[in-house]
Amino acid sequence: MMKKMSLRKSKNFIFMNNFIVDLPTPPNLNFWWNMGSLTGAALSLQILTGILLTMHYVPEASLAFFKITTMEINNFEGATLRGLHALGASTMFIFIFLHMFRSLFYGSYLMNKVTWISGVTLFILTMMTAFLGYVLPWGQMSFWAATVITNMLSAIPFVGHSLVIWIWGGFSVGGATLNRFYTFHFLLPFMLLAITILHLLFLHESGSNNPLGVISTPSKKSFHSYFTWKDFFGLFLPLSCLFFLTFSKPDVLTDVANFIEANPLSTPAHIMPEWYFLFAYGILRSVPNKLGGVMALIGSVAILYLLGVGQSKFYFIKKSFQGVWANLIASNFIVLSFIGSQLVEQPYILIGQIFSVSYFLLFAMLFLMK
């Protein structure tokens, strides 16, 4: 029995050693390869601050806004935690977008389709978690963003209206909705953590890509301590910026309407989600048909899954135009994010429609190239 236990411990030790310490890694990785570890660090911070914030929060429509306000005014610890959690969400999305851009620019998504698909799944779950958390402060923008976004599901034929009522827990966004959103906002990060571990396992199985785009290099470094120290020092600057903003301007990214308690009888003049949803929101608004807009919104994220299919077709793109293509995608993302933050009027409507079409055409290019 003791031999079996010692053998099992030995196998676990060998696995962890091969997974973290002696993992063969290309020696020419630059700072773009820090984004994955920075995203993991941001997720850890979000889980930690989120757990501590649950000690102050009450998922009741009549108390949520009051509890958050009094927590920030009367409790320095609570104000710091909320600032870290709110700004930490934006920080995490910055790392995710940079991480995905690096994968597109250097063709890393070509290495292992399972790694890419698990990464896209993490991105979608992170967006869902962030949206649920955006509703919890129960301010004006939170309430009406939840109303607008969830009401889009009513466009689904046959079951849409019933689905919206089920999500709301009634005939409008209210206390039942807040309680459900809070429950899922608390649970989803742990699902994210589990899938992140799988993502790392898939990544370490196939190995990391590198700026040269070659699968093997003449000499490889062990992941520890060369890259662990590199990731550690790479974390210092963004963490310093995060703490600086938390203690100096914790509400710099908060919409002013969210400092007003949710009022179902008063609609804000301009409803706008958080900045990391704006690119999808810009695509949604560019389609005049409600069902078409919902399909375009879902497609703007789901289309990323297609990059994990039929990778042999992307060789020409990878070798010749990969960087140009990635920059075009990034440019479309920035323009659509800007459009999503503007009023629904000309010329923003026309510009949004043009860049929405080009966004999908850029992905279609990959399947037209042989």
mmCIF file of C-alpha atoms in Angstrom:
data_model
loop_
_atom_site.group_PDB
_atom_site.id
_atom_site.type_symbol
_atom_site.label_atom_id
_atom_site.label_comp_id
_atom_site.label_asym_id
_atom_site.label_seq_id
_atom_site.Cartn_x
_atom_site.Cartn_y
_atom_site.Cartn_z
ATOM 1 C CA MET A 1 0.000 0.000 0.000
ATOM 2 C CA MET A 2 2.826 2.378 0.946
ATOM 3 C CA LYS A 3 4.651 1.555 -2.274
ATOM 4 C CA LYS A 4 1.560 2.383 -4.320
ATOM 5 C CA MET A 5 1.165 5.727 -2.540
ATOM 6 C CA SER A 6 4.829 6.620 -2.989
ATOM 7 C CA LEU A 7 4.648 5.607 -6.662
ATOM 8 C CA ARG A 8 1.575 7.797 -7.138
ATOM 9 C CA LYS A 9 3.290 10.743 -5.448
ATOM 10 C CA SER A 10 6.336 10.162 -7.617
ATOM 11 C CA LYS A 11 4.205 10.218 -10.776
ATOM 12 C CA ASN A 12 2.435 13.397 -9.624
ATOM 13 C CA PHE A 13 5.791 15.023 -8.909
ATOM 14 C CA ILE A 14 7.119 14.059 -12.343
ATOM 15 C CA PHE A 15 3.955 15.421 -13.986
ATOM 16 C CA MET A 16 4.187 18.765 -12.171
ATOM 17 C CA ASN A 17 7.901 18.962 -12.883
ATOM 18 C CA ASN A 18 7.335 18.362 -16.615
ATOM 19 C CA PHE A 19 4.381 20.764 -16.592
ATOM 20 C CA ILE A 20 6.031 23.717 -14.851
ATOM 21 C CA VAL A 21 9.784 23.284 -14.369
ATOM 22 C CA ASP A 22 11.385 21.320 -17.199
ATOM 23 C CA LEU A 23 8.845 22.149 -19.892
ATOM 24 C CA PRO A 24 10.843 22.761 -23.137
ATOM 25 C CA THR A 25 10.115 26.348 -24.222
ATOM 26 C CA PRO A 26 11.442 28.375 -27.177
ATOM 27 C CA PRO A 27 14.134 30.776 -25.927
ATOM 28 C CA ASN A 28 13.071 33.682 -28.161
ATOM 29 C CA LEU A 29 9.655 34.460 -26.628
ATOM 30 C CA ASN A 30 9.099 38.216 -26.275
ATOM 31 C CA PHE A 31 6.800 40.248 -24.020
ATOM 32 C CA TRP A 32 3.721 39.263 -26.072
ATOM 33 C CA TRP A 33 3.980 35.824 -24.472
ATOM 34 C CA ASN A 34 3.466 37.401 -21.043
ATOM 35 C CA MET A 35 -0.215 38.049 -21.762
ATOM 36 C CA GLY A 36 -1.339 34.515 -20.930
ATOM 37 C CA SER A 37 0.219 34.537 -17.461
ATOM 38 C CA LEU A 38 -1.044 38.091 -16.879
ATOM 39 C CA THR A 39 -4.579 36.960 -17.739
ATOM 40 C CA GLY A 40 -4.252 34.106 -15.254
ATOM 41 C CA ALA A 41 -3.020 36.511 -12.570
ATOM 42 C CA ALA A 42 -5.944 38.861 -13.286
ATOM 43 C CA LEU A 43 -8.403 35.944 -12.993
ATOM 44 C CA SER A 44 -6.895 34.980 -9.632
ATOM 45 C CA LEU A 45 -7.258 38.568 -8.421
ATOM 46 C CA GLN A 46 -10.888 38.687 -9.586
ATOM 47 C CA ILE A 47 -11.751 35.479 -7.741
ATOM 48 C CA LEU A 48 -10.043 36.667 -4.536
ATOM 49 C CA THR A 49 -11.602 40.149 -4.500
ATOM 50 C CA GLY A 50 -14.971 38.713 -5.577
ATOM 51 C CA ILE A 51 -15.069 36.300 -2.646
ATOM 52 C CA LEU A 52 -14.227 39.126 -0.223
ATOM 53 C CA LEU A 53 -16.884 41.394 -1.762
ATOM 54 C CA THR A 54 -19.584 38.783 -1.134
ATOM 55 C CA MET A 55 -19.171 39.595 2.572
ATOM 56 C CA HIS A 56 -20.562 43.090 1.880
ATOM 57 C CA TYR A 57 -23.032 42.511 -0.948
ATOM 58 C CA VAL A 58 -26.753 41.744 -0.631
ATOM 59 C CA PRO A 59 -28.510 40.478 -3.812
ATOM 60 C CA GLU A 60 -31.763 42.326 -3.089
ATOM 61 C CA ALA A 61 -33.118 44.972 -5.469
ATOM 62 C CA SER A 62 -34.024 47.252 -2.565
ATOM 63 C CA LEU A 63 -30.635 46.935 -0.828
ATOM 64 C CA ALA A 64 -27.938 46.240 -3.460
ATOM 65 C CA PHE A 65 -27.246 49.851 -4.468
ATOM 66 C CA PHE A 66 -27.446 51.075 -0.861
ATOM 67 C CA LYS A 67 -25.036 48.397 0.423
ATOM 68 C CA ILE A 68 -22.458 49.125 -2.267
ATOM 69 C CA THR A 69 -22.695 52.892 -1.676
ATOM 70 C CA THR A 70 -22.342 52.629 2.105
ATOM 71 C CA MET A 71 -19.530 50.094 1.677
ATOM 72 C CA GLU A 72 -17.536 52.591 -0.403
ATOM 73 C CA ILE A 73 -18.279 55.573 1.859
ATOM 74 C CA ASN A 74 -17.894 53.987 5.289
ATOM 75 C CA ASN A 75 -15.410 51.202 4.665
ATOM 76 C CA PHE A 76 -11.982 51.832 3.144
ATOM 77 C CA GLU A 77 -11.446 48.116 2.735
ATOM 78 C CA GLY A 78 -14.734 47.771 0.851
ATOM 79 C CA ALA A 79 -13.982 50.712 -1.454
ATOM 80 C CA THR A 80 -10.528 49.293 -2.235
ATOM 81 C CA LEU A 81 -11.930 45.830 -2.916
ATOM 82 C CA ARG A 82 -14.605 47.154 -5.229
ATOM 83 C CA GLY A 83 -12.105 49.344 -7.071
ATOM 84 C CA LEU A 84 -9.748 46.407 -7.542
ATOM 85 C CA HIS A 85 -12.588 44.174 -8.699
ATOM 86 C CA ALA A 86 -14.063 46.703 -11.137
ATOM 87 C CA LEU A 87 -10.747 47.857 -12.602
ATOM 88 C CA GLY A 88 -9.446 44.291 -12.447
ATOM 89 C CA ALA A 89 -12.179 43.228 -14.877
ATOM 90 C CA SER A 90 -11.049 45.842 -17.405
ATOM 91 C CA THR A 91 -7.419 44.866 -16.832
ATOM 92 C CA MET A 92 -8.238 41.221 -17.461
ATOM 93 C CA PHE A 93 -9.972 42.057 -20.739
ATOM 94 C CA ILE A 94 -6.989 44.145 -21.857
ATOM 95 C CA PHE A 95 -4.761 41.115 -21.312
ATOM 96 C CA ILE A 96 -7.247 38.808 -23.073
ATOM 97 C CA PHE A 97 -7.495 41.040 -26.145
ATOM 98 C CA LEU A 98 -3.700 41.406 -26.337
ATOM 99 C CA HIS A 99 -3.293 37.663 -25.815
ATOM 100 C CA MET A 100 -5.702 36.912 -28.666
ATOM 101 C CA PHE A 101 -4.098 39.529 -30.910
ATOM 102 C CA ARG A 102 -0.694 37.917 -30.360
ATOM 103 C CA SER A 103 -2.158 34.535 -31.249
ATOM 104 C CA LEU A 104 -3.620 35.937 -34.470
ATOM 105 C CA PHE A 105 -0.534 38.000 -35.364
ATOM 106 C CA TYR A 106 1.993 35.191 -34.891
ATOM 107 C CA GLY A 107 -0.328 32.381 -36.008
ATOM 108 C CA SER A 108 -0.265 30.664 -32.611
ATOM 109 C CA TYR A 109 -3.837 29.446 -33.133
ATOM 110 C CA LEU A 110 -2.449 27.135 -35.836
ATOM 111 C CA MET A 111 -0.392 25.137 -33.331
ATOM 112 C CA ASN A 112 -3.210 23.242 -31.612
ATOM 113 C CA LYS A 113 -6.874 23.713 -32.431
ATOM 114 C CA VAL A 114 -7.987 22.340 -29.047
ATOM 115 C CA THR A 115 -5.909 24.993 -27.283
ATOM 116 C CA TRP A 116 -7.468 27.726 -29.421
ATOM 117 C CA ILE A 117 -11.033 26.405 -28.967
ATOM 118 C CA SER A 118 -10.610 26.183 -25.186
ATOM 119 C CA GLY A 119 -9.247 29.742 -25.227
ATOM 120 C CA VAL A 120 -12.261 31.037 -27.165
ATOM 121 C CA THR A 121 -14.523 29.248 -24.677
ATOM 122 C CA LEU A 122 -12.708 31.036 -21.852
ATOM 123 C CA PHE A 123 -13.208 34.354 -23.643
ATOM 124 C CA ILE A 124 -16.972 33.794 -24.009
ATOM 125 C CA LEU A 125 -17.373 32.668 -20.387
ATOM 126 C CA THR A 126 -15.404 35.722 -19.252
ATOM 127 C CA MET A 127 -17.750 37.995 -21.212
ATOM 128 C CA MET A 128 -20.760 36.288 -19.628
ATOM 129 C CA THR A 129 -19.268 36.632 -16.145
ATOM 130 C CA ALA A 130 -18.440 40.303 -16.706
ATOM 131 C CA PHE A 131 -21.938 41.079 -17.974
ATOM 132 C CA LEU A 132 -23.529 39.411 -14.943
ATOM 133 C CA GLY A 133 -21.216 41.396 -12.657
ATOM 134 C CA TYR A 134 -22.026 44.659 -14.441
ATOM 135 C CA VAL A 135 -25.665 44.280 -13.373
ATOM 136 C CA LEU A 136 -24.945 43.718 -9.667
ATOM 137 C CA PRO A 137 -24.334 47.383 -8.611
ATOM 138 C CA TRP A 138 -27.996 48.003 -9.584
ATOM 139 C CA GLY A 139 -27.340 51.473 -10.937
ATOM 140 C CA GLN A 140 -29.211 53.039 -13.838
ATOM 141 C CA MET A 141 -26.822 51.814 -16.521
ATOM 142 C CA SER A 142 -26.611 48.358 -14.950
ATOM 143 C CA PHE A 143 -30.397 47.980 -14.858
ATOM 144 C CA TRP A 144 -31.056 49.202 -18.384
ATOM 145 C CA ALA A 145 -28.119 47.338 -19.903
ATOM 146 C CA ALA A 146 -29.559 44.143 -18.395
ATOM 147 C CA THR A 147 -33.001 45.031 -19.746
ATOM 148 C CA VAL A 148 -31.759 45.722 -23.275
ATOM 149 C CA ILE A 149 -29.370 42.770 -23.565
ATOM 150 C CA THR A 150 -31.678 40.134 -22.091
ATOM 151 C CA ASN A 151 -34.642 41.437 -24.089
ATOM 152 C CA MET A 152 -32.715 40.662 -27.290
ATOM 153 C CA LEU A 153 -33.417 36.974 -26.662
ATOM 154 C CA SER A 154 -37.090 37.633 -27.386
ATOM 155 C CA ALA A 155 -36.109 37.746 -31.074
ATOM 156 C CA ILE A 156 -35.534 33.959 -31.019
ATOM 157 C CA PRO A 157 -38.514 32.358 -32.801
ATOM 158 C CA PHE A 158 -41.070 30.400 -30.750
ATOM 159 C CA VAL A 159 -39.165 30.256 -27.431
ATOM 160 C CA GLY A 160 -37.644 33.752 -27.197
ATOM 161 C CA HIS A 161 -40.376 35.433 -25.137
ATOM 162 C CA SER A 162 -40.620 32.524 -22.673
ATOM 163 C CA LEU A 163 -36.845 32.429 -22.351
ATOM 164 C CA VAL A 164 -36.684 36.106 -21.433
ATOM 165 C CA ILE A 165 -39.370 35.704 -18.764
ATOM 166 C CA TRP A 166 -37.500 32.702 -17.356
ATOM 167 C CA ILE A 167 -34.224 34.652 -17.156
ATOM 168 C CA TRP A 168 -35.948 37.658 -15.582
ATOM 169 C CA GLY A 169 -37.842 35.511 -13.090
ATOM 170 C CA GLY A 170 -40.895 37.634 -13.869
ATOM 171 C CA PHE A 171 -42.232 40.061 -16.430
ATOM 172 C CA SER A 172 -39.426 42.613 -16.031
ATOM 173 C CA VAL A 173 -35.891 42.908 -14.683
ATOM 174 C CA GLY A 174 -36.206 42.902 -10.909
ATOM 175 C CA GLY A 175 -35.125 41.296 -7.663
ATOM 176 C CA ALA A 176 -35.368 37.735 -8.999
ATOM 177 C CA THR A 177 -33.144 38.696 -11.941
ATOM 178 C CA LEU A 178 -30.559 40.247 -9.639
ATOM 179 C CA ASN A 179 -30.485 37.159 -7.424
ATOM 180 C CA ARG A 180 -30.003 34.839 -10.405
ATOM 181 C CA PHE A 181 -27.293 37.010 -11.939
ATOM 182 C CA TYR A 182 -25.460 37.145 -8.608
ATOM 183 C CA THR A 183 -25.535 33.352 -8.246
ATOM 184 C CA PHE A 184 -24.127 32.719 -11.724
ATOM 185 C CA HIS A 185 -21.609 35.558 -11.390
ATOM 186 C CA PHE A 186 -20.256 33.810 -8.300
ATOM 187 C CA LEU A 187 -20.133 30.322 -9.853
ATOM 188 C CA LEU A 188 -18.787 31.040 -13.357
ATOM 189 C CA PRO A 189 -15.267 32.135 -12.251
ATOM 190 C CA PHE A 190 -14.656 28.683 -10.782
ATOM 191 C CA MET A 191 -15.678 27.150 -14.106
ATOM 192 C CA LEU A 192 -13.265 29.585 -15.753
ATOM 193 C CA LEU A 193 -10.518 28.409 -13.430
ATOM 194 C CA ALA A 194 -11.142 24.747 -14.299
ATOM 195 C CA ILE A 195 -11.134 25.405 -18.057
ATOM 196 C CA THR A 196 -8.006 27.544 -17.660
ATOM 197 C CA ILE A 197 -6.186 24.531 -16.221
ATOM 198 C CA LEU A 198 -7.336 22.443 -19.201
ATOM 199 C CA HIS A 199 -6.224 25.246 -21.526
ATOM 200 C CA LEU A 200 -2.745 25.131 -20.004
ATOM 201 C CA LEU A 201 -2.617 21.346 -20.291
ATOM 202 C CA PHE A 202 -3.489 21.546 -23.995
ATOM 203 C CA LEU A 203 -0.934 24.331 -24.485
ATOM 204 C CA HIS A 204 1.886 22.463 -22.772
ATOM 205 C CA GLU A 205 1.069 19.314 -24.712
ATOM 206 C CA SER A 206 1.616 20.990 -28.092
ATOM 207 C CA GLY A 207 4.169 23.574 -26.963
ATOM 208 C CA SER A 208 4.263 27.338 -27.432
ATOM 209 C CA ASN A 209 4.636 29.119 -30.716
ATOM 210 C CA ASN A 210 7.366 31.763 -31.065
ATOM 211 C CA PRO A 211 7.992 34.967 -33.083
ATOM 212 C CA LEU A 212 9.819 33.064 -35.819
ATOM 213 C CA GLY A 213 6.854 30.740 -36.354
ATOM 214 C CA VAL A 214 8.985 27.591 -36.262
ATOM 215 C CA ILE A 215 7.785 24.580 -34.307
ATOM 216 C CA SER A 216 11.220 23.446 -33.147
ATOM 217 C CA THR A 217 14.310 25.452 -32.308
ATOM 218 C CA PRO A 218 17.945 24.300 -32.010
ATOM 219 C CA SER A 219 17.900 24.839 -28.254
ATOM 220 C CA LYS A 220 15.049 25.251 -25.807
ATOM 221 C CA LYS A 221 14.976 26.667 -22.299
ATOM 222 C CA SER A 222 13.297 25.083 -19.295
ATOM 223 C CA PHE A 223 10.179 27.006 -18.346
ATOM 224 C CA HIS A 224 11.561 27.509 -14.823
ATOM 225 C CA SER A 225 13.322 29.666 -13.924
ATOM 226 C CA TYR A 226 13.894 31.558 -17.176
ATOM 227 C CA PHE A 227 10.228 32.194 -17.972
ATOM 228 C CA THR A 228 8.764 32.144 -14.471
ATOM 229 C CA TRP A 229 10.964 35.123 -13.553
ATOM 230 C CA LYS A 230 10.129 36.755 -16.878
ATOM 231 C CA ASP A 231 6.400 36.445 -16.109
ATOM 232 C CA PHE A 232 6.944 37.651 -12.543
ATOM 233 C CA PHE A 233 8.674 40.858 -13.643
ATOM 234 C CA GLY A 234 6.140 41.270 -16.461
ATOM 235 C CA LEU A 235 3.426 41.360 -13.822
ATOM 236 C CA PHE A 236 5.009 44.227 -11.882
ATOM 237 C CA LEU A 237 4.153 47.127 -14.237
ATOM 238 C CA PRO A 238 0.444 46.373 -14.901
ATOM 239 C CA LEU A 239 -0.081 45.521 -11.231
ATOM 240 C CA SER A 240 1.466 48.867 -10.245
ATOM 241 C CA CYS A 241 -0.844 50.690 -12.688
ATOM 242 C CA LEU A 242 -3.870 48.802 -11.350
ATOM 243 C CA PHE A 243 -3.128 49.737 -7.739
ATOM 244 C CA PHE A 244 -2.372 53.337 -8.718
ATOM 245 C CA LEU A 245 -5.779 53.691 -10.406
ATOM 246 C CA THR A 246 -7.518 51.872 -7.540
ATOM 247 C CA PHE A 247 -6.214 54.328 -4.945
ATOM 248 C CA SER A 248 -6.388 57.479 -7.097
ATOM 249 C CA LYS A 249 -9.291 57.093 -9.582
ATOM 250 C CA PRO A 250 -11.226 53.893 -8.791
ATOM 251 C CA ASP A 251 -14.304 55.052 -10.756
ATOM 252 C CA VAL A 252 -12.457 56.246 -13.874
ATOM 253 C CA LEU A 253 -14.188 53.629 -16.085
ATOM 254 C CA THR A 254 -17.594 53.758 -14.375
ATOM 255 C CA ASP A 255 -20.458 55.364 -16.298
ATOM 256 C CA VAL A 256 -21.858 58.382 -14.433
ATOM 257 C CA ALA A 257 -25.391 56.987 -14.773
ATOM 258 C CA ASN A 258 -24.372 54.071 -12.565
ATOM 259 C CA PHE A 259 -24.026 56.425 -9.590
ATOM 260 C CA ILE A 260 -27.830 56.716 -9.668
ATOM 261 C CA GLU A 261 -29.956 53.896 -8.247
ATOM 262 C CA ALA A 262 -31.857 51.820 -10.813
ATOM 263 C CA ASN A 263 -35.194 53.378 -11.770
ATOM 264 C CA PRO A 264 -37.468 51.376 -14.122
ATOM 265 C CA LEU A 265 -39.476 54.554 -14.876
ATOM 266 C CA SER A 266 -36.498 56.617 -16.111
ATOM 267 C CA THR A 267 -34.601 55.466 -19.203
ATOM 268 C CA PRO A 268 -31.075 56.920 -19.710
ATOM 269 C CA ALA A 269 -30.620 58.997 -22.854
ATOM 270 C CA HIS A 270 -27.847 56.725 -24.100
ATOM 271 C CA ILE A 271 -27.568 53.101 -22.947
ATOM 272 C CA MET A 272 -24.028 51.783 -23.331
ATOM 273 C CA PRO A 273 -22.310 48.643 -21.961
ATOM 274 C CA GLU A 274 -18.771 48.437 -20.609
ATOM 275 C CA TRP A 275 -15.971 49.190 -23.084
ATOM 276 C CA TYR A 276 -15.030 45.538 -23.616
ATOM 277 C CA PHE A 277 -18.514 44.785 -25.012
ATOM 278 C CA LEU A 278 -18.612 47.772 -27.361
ATOM 279 C CA PHE A 279 -17.276 45.994 -30.467
ATOM 280 C CA ALA A 280 -20.095 43.415 -30.318
ATOM 281 C CA TYR A 281 -22.614 46.119 -29.375
ATOM 282 C CA GLY A 282 -21.524 48.147 -32.424
ATOM 283 C CA ILE A 283 -22.196 45.119 -34.664
ATOM 284 C CA LEU A 284 -25.576 44.547 -33.009
ATOM 285 C CA ARG A 285 -26.697 48.127 -33.657
ATOM 286 C CA SER A 286 -25.544 47.992 -37.287
ATOM 287 C CA VAL A 287 -28.222 45.445 -38.220
ATOM 288 C CA PRO A 288 -31.717 47.003 -38.477
ATOM 289 C CA ASN A 289 -33.498 43.653 -37.983
ATOM 290 C CA LYS A 290 -33.725 42.532 -34.340
ATOM 291 C CA LEU A 291 -33.156 38.811 -34.985
ATOM 292 C CA GLY A 292 -30.424 39.625 -37.503
ATOM 293 C CA GLY A 293 -28.717 41.843 -34.953
ATOM 294 C CA VAL A 294 -28.776 39.091 -32.324
ATOM 295 C CA MET A 295 -27.343 36.593 -34.812
ATOM 296 C CA ALA A 296 -24.611 39.066 -35.807
ATOM 297 C CA LEU A 297 -23.795 39.685 -32.131
ATOM 298 C CA ILE A 298 -23.439 35.969 -31.418
ATOM 299 C CA GLY A 299 -21.561 35.433 -34.685
ATOM 300 C CA SER A 300 -19.027 38.162 -33.878
ATOM 301 C CA VAL A 301 -17.666 35.960 -31.073
ATOM 302 C CA ALA A 302 -18.619 32.476 -32.273
ATOM 303 C CA ILE A 303 -16.739 33.017 -35.545
ATOM 304 C CA LEU A 304 -13.510 32.735 -33.555
ATOM 305 C CA TYR A 305 -14.199 29.013 -33.187
ATOM 306 C CA LEU A 306 -13.783 28.625 -36.950
ATOM 307 C CA LEU A 307 -10.079 29.398 -36.660
ATOM 308 C CA GLY A 308 -9.658 26.019 -34.997
ATOM 309 C CA VAL A 309 -11.085 24.186 -38.025
ATOM 310 C CA GLY A 310 -9.338 23.298 -41.278
ATOM 311 C CA GLN A 311 -5.967 24.701 -40.258
ATOM 312 C CA SER A 312 -4.177 23.339 -43.329
ATOM 313 C CA LYS A 313 -5.979 25.956 -45.441
ATOM 314 C CA PHE A 314 -4.315 28.815 -43.550
ATOM 315 C CA TYR A 315 -0.716 28.113 -44.589
ATOM 316 C CA PHE A 316 -0.645 30.822 -47.255
ATOM 317 C CA ILE A 317 -2.156 33.382 -44.900
ATOM 318 C CA LYS A 318 0.180 32.395 -42.100
ATOM 319 C CA LYS A 319 3.342 32.799 -44.139
ATOM 320 C CA SER A 320 2.474 35.880 -46.173
ATOM 321 C CA PHE A 321 -0.292 38.015 -44.666
ATOM 322 C CA GLN A 322 -0.809 36.806 -41.082
ATOM 323 C CA GLY A 323 0.435 40.027 -39.466
ATOM 324 C CA VAL A 324 -1.429 42.294 -41.902
ATOM 325 C CA TRP A 325 -4.628 40.295 -41.411
ATOM 326 C CA ALA A 326 -4.326 40.466 -37.615
ATOM 327 C CA ASN A 327 -3.794 44.241 -37.761
ATOM 328 C CA LEU A 328 -6.909 44.614 -39.935
ATOM 329 C CA ILE A 329 -8.920 42.620 -37.390
ATOM 330 C CA ALA A 330 -7.587 44.822 -34.581
ATOM 331 C CA SER A 331 -8.426 47.988 -36.545
ATOM 332 C CA ASN A 332 -11.981 46.758 -37.109
ATOM 333 C CA PHE A 333 -12.272 45.980 -33.401
ATOM 334 C CA ILE A 334 -11.202 49.518 -32.428
ATOM 335 C CA VAL A 335 -13.532 51.231 -34.910
ATOM 336 C CA LEU A 336 -16.516 49.058 -33.926
ATOM 337 C CA SER A 337 -15.813 49.766 -30.241
ATOM 338 C CA PHE A 338 -15.873 53.491 -30.994
ATOM 339 C CA ILE A 339 -19.139 53.132 -32.959
ATOM 340 C CA GLY A 340 -20.706 51.201 -30.086
ATOM 341 C CA SER A 341 -20.036 54.129 -27.744
ATOM 342 C CA GLN A 342 -21.739 56.706 -29.982
ATOM 343 C CA LEU A 343 -25.385 57.664 -30.433
ATOM 344 C CA VAL A 344 -27.406 55.748 -33.018
ATOM 345 C CA GLU A 345 -27.274 58.372 -35.745
ATOM 346 C CA GLN A 346 -25.507 59.122 -39.005
ATOM 347 C CA PRO A 347 -22.690 58.842 -39.915
ATOM 348 C CA TYR A 348 -22.073 56.294 -37.144
ATOM 349 C CA ILE A 349 -24.766 53.948 -38.458
ATOM 350 C CA LEU A 350 -23.205 53.749 -41.922
ATOM 351 C CA ILE A 351 -19.652 53.433 -40.582
ATOM 352 C CA GLY A 352 -20.767 50.673 -38.213
ATOM 353 C CA GLN A 353 -22.419 48.754 -41.046
ATOM 354 C CA ILE A 354 -19.311 49.030 -43.259
ATOM 355 C CA PHE A 355 -16.945 47.813 -40.553
ATOM 356 C CA SER A 356 -19.349 45.094 -39.391
ATOM 357 C CA VAL A 357 -19.364 43.646 -42.908
ATOM 358 C CA SER A 358 -15.568 43.945 -43.198
ATOM 359 C CA TYR A 359 -15.156 42.239 -39.795
ATOM 360 C CA PHE A 360 -16.895 39.089 -41.029
ATOM 361 C CA LEU A 361 -15.264 39.301 -44.477
ATOM 362 C CA LEU A 362 -11.815 39.265 -42.905
ATOM 363 C CA PHE A 363 -12.585 35.937 -41.263
ATOM 364 C CA ALA A 364 -14.156 34.652 -44.485
ATOM 365 C CA MET A 365 -10.853 35.391 -46.251
ATOM 366 C CA LEU A 366 -9.192 32.542 -44.389
ATOM 367 C CA PHE A 367 -11.566 30.020 -45.917
ATOM 368 C CA LEU A 368 -11.221 31.423 -49.428
ATOM 369 C CA MET A 369 -7.422 31.189 -49.441
ATOM 370 C CA LYS A 370 -6.033 27.814 -50.503
#
